[in-house]
Short mmCIF file of C-alpha atoms and ligand atoms in Angstrom, two decimals:
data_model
loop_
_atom_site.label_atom_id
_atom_site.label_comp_id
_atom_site.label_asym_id
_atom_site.label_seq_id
_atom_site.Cartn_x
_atom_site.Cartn_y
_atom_site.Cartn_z
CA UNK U 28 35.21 162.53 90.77
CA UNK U 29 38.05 164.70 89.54
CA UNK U 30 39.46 167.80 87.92
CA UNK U 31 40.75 168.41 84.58
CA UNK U 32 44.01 169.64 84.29
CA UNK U 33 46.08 170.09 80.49
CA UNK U 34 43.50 167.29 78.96
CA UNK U 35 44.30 164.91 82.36
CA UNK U 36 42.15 164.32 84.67
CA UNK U 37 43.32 164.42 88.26
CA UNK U 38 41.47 162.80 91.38
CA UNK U 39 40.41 165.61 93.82
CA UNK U 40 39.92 162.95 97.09
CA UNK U 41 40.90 164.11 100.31
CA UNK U 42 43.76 162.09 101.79
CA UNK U 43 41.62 159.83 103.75
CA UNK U 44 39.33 159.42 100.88
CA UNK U 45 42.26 158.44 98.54
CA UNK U 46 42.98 155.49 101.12
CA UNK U 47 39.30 154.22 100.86
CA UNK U 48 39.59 154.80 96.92
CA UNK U 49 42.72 152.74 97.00
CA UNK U 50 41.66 149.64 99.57
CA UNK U 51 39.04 148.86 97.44
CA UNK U 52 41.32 148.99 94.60
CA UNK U 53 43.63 146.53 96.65
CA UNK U 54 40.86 144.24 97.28
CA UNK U 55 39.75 144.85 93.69
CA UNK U 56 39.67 141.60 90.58
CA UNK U 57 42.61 143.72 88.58
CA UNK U 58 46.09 145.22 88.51
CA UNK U 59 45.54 148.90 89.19
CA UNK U 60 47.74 151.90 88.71
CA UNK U 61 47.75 155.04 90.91
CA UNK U 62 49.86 157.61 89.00
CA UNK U 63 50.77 160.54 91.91
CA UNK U 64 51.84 163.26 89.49
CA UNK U 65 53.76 166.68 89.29
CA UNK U 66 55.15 169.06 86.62
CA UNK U 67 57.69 167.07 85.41
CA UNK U 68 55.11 164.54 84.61
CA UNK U 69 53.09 166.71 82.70
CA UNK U 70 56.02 167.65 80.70
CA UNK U 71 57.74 164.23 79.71
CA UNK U 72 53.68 163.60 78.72
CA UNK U 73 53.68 166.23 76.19
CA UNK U 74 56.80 164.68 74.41
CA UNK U 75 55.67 161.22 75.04
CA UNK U 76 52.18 160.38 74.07
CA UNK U 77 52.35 156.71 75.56
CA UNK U 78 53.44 158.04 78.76
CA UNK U 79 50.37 160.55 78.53
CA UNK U 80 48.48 157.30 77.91
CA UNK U 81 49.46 155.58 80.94
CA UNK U 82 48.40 158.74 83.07
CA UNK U 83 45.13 158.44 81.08
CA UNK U 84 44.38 155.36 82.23
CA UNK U 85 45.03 155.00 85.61
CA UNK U 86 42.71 154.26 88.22
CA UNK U 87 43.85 157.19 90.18
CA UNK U 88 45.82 159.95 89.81
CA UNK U 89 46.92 162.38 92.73
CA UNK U 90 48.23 165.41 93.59
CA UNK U 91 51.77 164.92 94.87
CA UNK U 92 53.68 168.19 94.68
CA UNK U 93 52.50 171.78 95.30
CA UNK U 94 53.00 172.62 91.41
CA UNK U 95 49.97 170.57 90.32
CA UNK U 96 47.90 172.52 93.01
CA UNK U 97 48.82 175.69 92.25
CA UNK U 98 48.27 174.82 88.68
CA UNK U 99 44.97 173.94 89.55
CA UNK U 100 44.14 176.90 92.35
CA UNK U 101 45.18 179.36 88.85
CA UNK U 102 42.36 177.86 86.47
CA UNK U 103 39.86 178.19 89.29
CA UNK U 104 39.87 174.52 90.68
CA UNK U 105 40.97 172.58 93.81
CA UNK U 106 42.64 169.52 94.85
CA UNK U 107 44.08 168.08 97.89
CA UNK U 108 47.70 167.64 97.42
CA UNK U 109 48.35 164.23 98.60
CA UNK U 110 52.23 163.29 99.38
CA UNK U 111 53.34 160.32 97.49
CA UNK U 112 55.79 159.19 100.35
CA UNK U 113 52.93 159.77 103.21
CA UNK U 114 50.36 158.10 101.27
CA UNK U 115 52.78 154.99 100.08
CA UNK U 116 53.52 154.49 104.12
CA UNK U 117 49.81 154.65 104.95
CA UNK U 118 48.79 152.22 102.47
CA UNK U 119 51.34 150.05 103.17
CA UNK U 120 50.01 150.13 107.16
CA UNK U 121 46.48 149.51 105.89
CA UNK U 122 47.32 146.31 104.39
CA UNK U 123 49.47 145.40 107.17
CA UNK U 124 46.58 145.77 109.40
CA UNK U 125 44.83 142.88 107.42
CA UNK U 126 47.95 140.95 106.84
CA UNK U 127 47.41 141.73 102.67
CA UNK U 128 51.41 140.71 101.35
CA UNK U 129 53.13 143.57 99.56
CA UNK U 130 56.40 143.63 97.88
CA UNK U 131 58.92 146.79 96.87
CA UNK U 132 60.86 147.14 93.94
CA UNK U 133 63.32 150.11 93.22
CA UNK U 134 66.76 152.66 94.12
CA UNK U 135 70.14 150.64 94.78
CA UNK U 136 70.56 147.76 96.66
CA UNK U 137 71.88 149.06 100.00
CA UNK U 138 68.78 151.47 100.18
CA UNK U 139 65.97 148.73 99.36
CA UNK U 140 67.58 146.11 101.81
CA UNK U 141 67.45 149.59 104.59
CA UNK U 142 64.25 150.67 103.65
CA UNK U 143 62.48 147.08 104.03
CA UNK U 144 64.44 146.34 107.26
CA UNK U 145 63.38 149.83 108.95
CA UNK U 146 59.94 148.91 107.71
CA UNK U 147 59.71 145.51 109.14
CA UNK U 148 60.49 147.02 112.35
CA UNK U 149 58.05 150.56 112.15
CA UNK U 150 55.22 148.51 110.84
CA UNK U 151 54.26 145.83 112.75
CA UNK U 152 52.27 142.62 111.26
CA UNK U 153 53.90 144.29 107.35
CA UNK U 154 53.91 140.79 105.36
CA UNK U 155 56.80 141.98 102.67
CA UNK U 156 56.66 138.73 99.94
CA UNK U 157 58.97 140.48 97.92
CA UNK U 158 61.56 143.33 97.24
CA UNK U 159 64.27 144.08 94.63
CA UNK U 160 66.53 146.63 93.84
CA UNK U 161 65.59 149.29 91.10
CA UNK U 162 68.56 148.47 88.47
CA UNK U 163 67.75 145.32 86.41
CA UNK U 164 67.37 145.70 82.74
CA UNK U 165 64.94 142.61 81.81
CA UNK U 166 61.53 143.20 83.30
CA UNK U 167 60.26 140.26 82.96
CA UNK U 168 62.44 138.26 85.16
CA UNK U 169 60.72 140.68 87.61
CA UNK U 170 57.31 140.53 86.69
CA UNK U 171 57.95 136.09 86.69
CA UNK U 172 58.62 136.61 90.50
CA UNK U 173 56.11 139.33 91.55
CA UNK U 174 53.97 136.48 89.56
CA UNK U 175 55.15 133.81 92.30
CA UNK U 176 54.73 135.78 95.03
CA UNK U 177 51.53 137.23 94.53
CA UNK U 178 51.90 140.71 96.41
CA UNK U 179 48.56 142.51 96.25
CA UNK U 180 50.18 145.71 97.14
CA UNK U 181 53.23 146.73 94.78
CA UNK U 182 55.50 150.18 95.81
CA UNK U 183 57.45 150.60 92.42
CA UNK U 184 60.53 153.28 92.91
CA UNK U 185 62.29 154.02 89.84
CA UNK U 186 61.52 157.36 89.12
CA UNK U 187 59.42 158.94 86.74
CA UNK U 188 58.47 158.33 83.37
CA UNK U 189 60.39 154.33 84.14
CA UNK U 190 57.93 153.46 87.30
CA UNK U 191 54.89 154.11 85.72
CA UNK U 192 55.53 152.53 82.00
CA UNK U 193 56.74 149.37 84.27
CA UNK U 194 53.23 149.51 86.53
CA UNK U 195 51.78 149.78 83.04
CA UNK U 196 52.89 146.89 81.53
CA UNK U 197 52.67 145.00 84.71
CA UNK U 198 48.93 145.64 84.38
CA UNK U 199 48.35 143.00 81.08
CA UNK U 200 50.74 140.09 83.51
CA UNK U 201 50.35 140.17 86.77
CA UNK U 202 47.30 138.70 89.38
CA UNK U 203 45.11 141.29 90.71
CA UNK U 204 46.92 143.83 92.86
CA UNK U 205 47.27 147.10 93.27
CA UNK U 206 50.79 149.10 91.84
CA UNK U 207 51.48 152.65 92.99
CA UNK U 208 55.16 154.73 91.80
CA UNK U 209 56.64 156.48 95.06
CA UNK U 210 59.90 158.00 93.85
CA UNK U 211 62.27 158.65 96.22
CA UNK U 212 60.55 157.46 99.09
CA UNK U 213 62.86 154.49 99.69
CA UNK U 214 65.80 156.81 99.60
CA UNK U 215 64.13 158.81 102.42
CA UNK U 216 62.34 155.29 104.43
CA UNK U 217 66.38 153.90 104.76
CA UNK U 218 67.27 157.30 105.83
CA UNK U 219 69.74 157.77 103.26
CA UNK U 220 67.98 161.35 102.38
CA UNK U 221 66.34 162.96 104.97
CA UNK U 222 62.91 164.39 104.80
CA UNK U 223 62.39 168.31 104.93
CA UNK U 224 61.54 169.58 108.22
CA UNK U 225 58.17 170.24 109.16
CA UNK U 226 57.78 173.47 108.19
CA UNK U 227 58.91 173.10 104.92
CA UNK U 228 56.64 169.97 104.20
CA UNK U 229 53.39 172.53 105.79
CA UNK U 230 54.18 174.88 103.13
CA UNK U 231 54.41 172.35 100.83
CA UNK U 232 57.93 173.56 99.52
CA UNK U 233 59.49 169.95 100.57
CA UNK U 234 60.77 170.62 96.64
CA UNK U 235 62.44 173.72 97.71
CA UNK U 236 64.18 172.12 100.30
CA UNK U 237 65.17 168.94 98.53
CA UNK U 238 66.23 171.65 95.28
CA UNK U 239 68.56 173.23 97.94
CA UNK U 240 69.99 169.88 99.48
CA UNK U 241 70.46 168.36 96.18
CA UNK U 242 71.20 171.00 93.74
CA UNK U 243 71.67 168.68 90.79
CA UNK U 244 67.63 168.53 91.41
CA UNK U 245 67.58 172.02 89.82
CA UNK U 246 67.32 171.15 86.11
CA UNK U 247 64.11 168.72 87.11
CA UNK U 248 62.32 171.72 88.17
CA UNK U 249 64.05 174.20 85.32
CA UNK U 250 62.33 174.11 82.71
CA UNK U 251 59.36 171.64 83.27
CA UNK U 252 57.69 173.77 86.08
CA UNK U 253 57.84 177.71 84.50
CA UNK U 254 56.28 175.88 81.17
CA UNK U 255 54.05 174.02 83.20
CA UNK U 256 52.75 176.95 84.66
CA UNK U 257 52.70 179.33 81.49
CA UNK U 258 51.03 176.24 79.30
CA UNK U 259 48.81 175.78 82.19
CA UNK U 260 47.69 179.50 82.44
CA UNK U 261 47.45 179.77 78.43
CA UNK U 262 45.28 176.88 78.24
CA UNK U 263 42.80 179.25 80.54
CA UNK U 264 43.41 182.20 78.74
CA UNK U 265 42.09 180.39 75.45
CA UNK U 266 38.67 179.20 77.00
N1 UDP W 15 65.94 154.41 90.53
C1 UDP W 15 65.96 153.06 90.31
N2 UDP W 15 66.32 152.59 89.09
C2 UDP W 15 66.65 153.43 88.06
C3 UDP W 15 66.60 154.83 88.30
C4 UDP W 15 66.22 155.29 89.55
O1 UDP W 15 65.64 152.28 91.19
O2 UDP W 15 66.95 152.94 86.97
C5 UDP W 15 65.54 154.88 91.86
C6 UDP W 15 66.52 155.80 92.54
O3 UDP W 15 67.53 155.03 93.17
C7 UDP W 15 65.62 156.52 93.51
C8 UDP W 15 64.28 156.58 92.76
O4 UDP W 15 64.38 155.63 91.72
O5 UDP W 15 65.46 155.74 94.67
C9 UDP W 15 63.97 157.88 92.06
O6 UDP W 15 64.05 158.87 92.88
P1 UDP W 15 63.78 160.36 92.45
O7 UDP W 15 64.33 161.18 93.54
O8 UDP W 15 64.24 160.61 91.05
O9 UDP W 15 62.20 160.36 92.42
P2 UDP W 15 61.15 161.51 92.55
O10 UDP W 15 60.47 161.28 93.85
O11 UDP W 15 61.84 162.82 92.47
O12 UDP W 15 60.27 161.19 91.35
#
């Protein structure tokens, strides 16, 4: 079940749909990758045909930011946008509930070690195996211990395109689990950056809120989401 958007095809579950979609892919005999992409994403994959190769085959891909909807809402379709950070925090209950061990890998030191410890206390039963900071250069030394530890749910944050070529490589070496990318949302679950308030986050313009906090965020959105939008509305004009 999904939409098609630029040649990708995006999963159009609702929220609580995605977490069903996702359990069984926990409890599934494979490492699986859920890709939640944006604009950005679309962009680096029209530059970077392995990267457009790693969206192509994940197990899931979701909506995360209000560009891919709208992008979606102009060609005539639908899709629930589905917040990587809300949807990383509700997984990561769900297996705490049946005492499934995860582990956490990304951002600097001081905001991994804050992020798990405020975790451990918001989420009782959470069984985190493992966690590392997001700045190592050889991979496998990281893969070797997720290996040990057997975590069969894996919250990679290292930002886009790095997250999801390191889920994608994990896939060939590690046991069964299942490896989403969530961004920024250890920077935001050890407080370091706050969350936009409600009423931004209802609008969905959590980006315009974030763009205005952190104004180095600008040239993300400039020029991968006005060519996102013209390639997306070309693409219609041509059918
Ligand atoms: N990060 C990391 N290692 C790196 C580069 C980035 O762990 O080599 C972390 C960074 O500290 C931050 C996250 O990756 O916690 C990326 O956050 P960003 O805001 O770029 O993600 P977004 O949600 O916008 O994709």
């Amino acid at each position: 079940m999904g939409v098609e958007l630029l040649g990708f095809n995006i999963d159009n579950y609702t929220f609580e749909e995605a977490v069903s979609v996702a359990k069984g892919l926990i409890d599934g005999h494979k490492v699986s990758q859920i890709v939640t992409i944006n604009p950005e994403m679309f962009y680096t994959a029209e530059n970077d045909s392995n990267f457009a190769n790693i969206i192509k085959e994940a197990e899931m891909v979701i909506p995360d930011g209000i560009g891919v909807k709208i992008a979606l809402k102009l060609t005539g379709k639908n899709a629930f946008r589905i917040p990587g950070v809300d949807f990383a925090k509700r997984l990561l209950k769900e297996a705490s509930a049946s005492g499934i061990p995860v582990a956490v890998i990304g951002a600097k030191e001081e905001v991994v070690n804050k992020a798990v410890s405020n975790l451990r206390s918001e989420i009782s039963g959470i069984n985190i195996v493992y966690y590392h900071n997001g700045y190592f250069d050889n991979d496998e030394v990281i893969y070797n211990e997720l290996k040990a530890k057997s975590p069969k749910l894996i919250l990679v944050a290292l930002g886009s395109p790095r997250q999801e070529q390191f889920i994608y490589n994990a896939k060939k070496v590690l046991n069964p689990s299942l490896m989403i990318g969530i961004g920024g949302s250890l920077d935001v679950w050890s407080g370091y950056v706050k969350r936009a308030p409600e009423a931004f986050r209802i609008l969905g313009l959590e980006w315009l809120y974030r763009t205005i906090t952190q104004p180095s965020r600008l040239k993300r959105i400039f020029p991968a989401l006005p060519l996102f939008l013209m390639k997306v509305l070309s693409s219609k004009e041509q059918r």
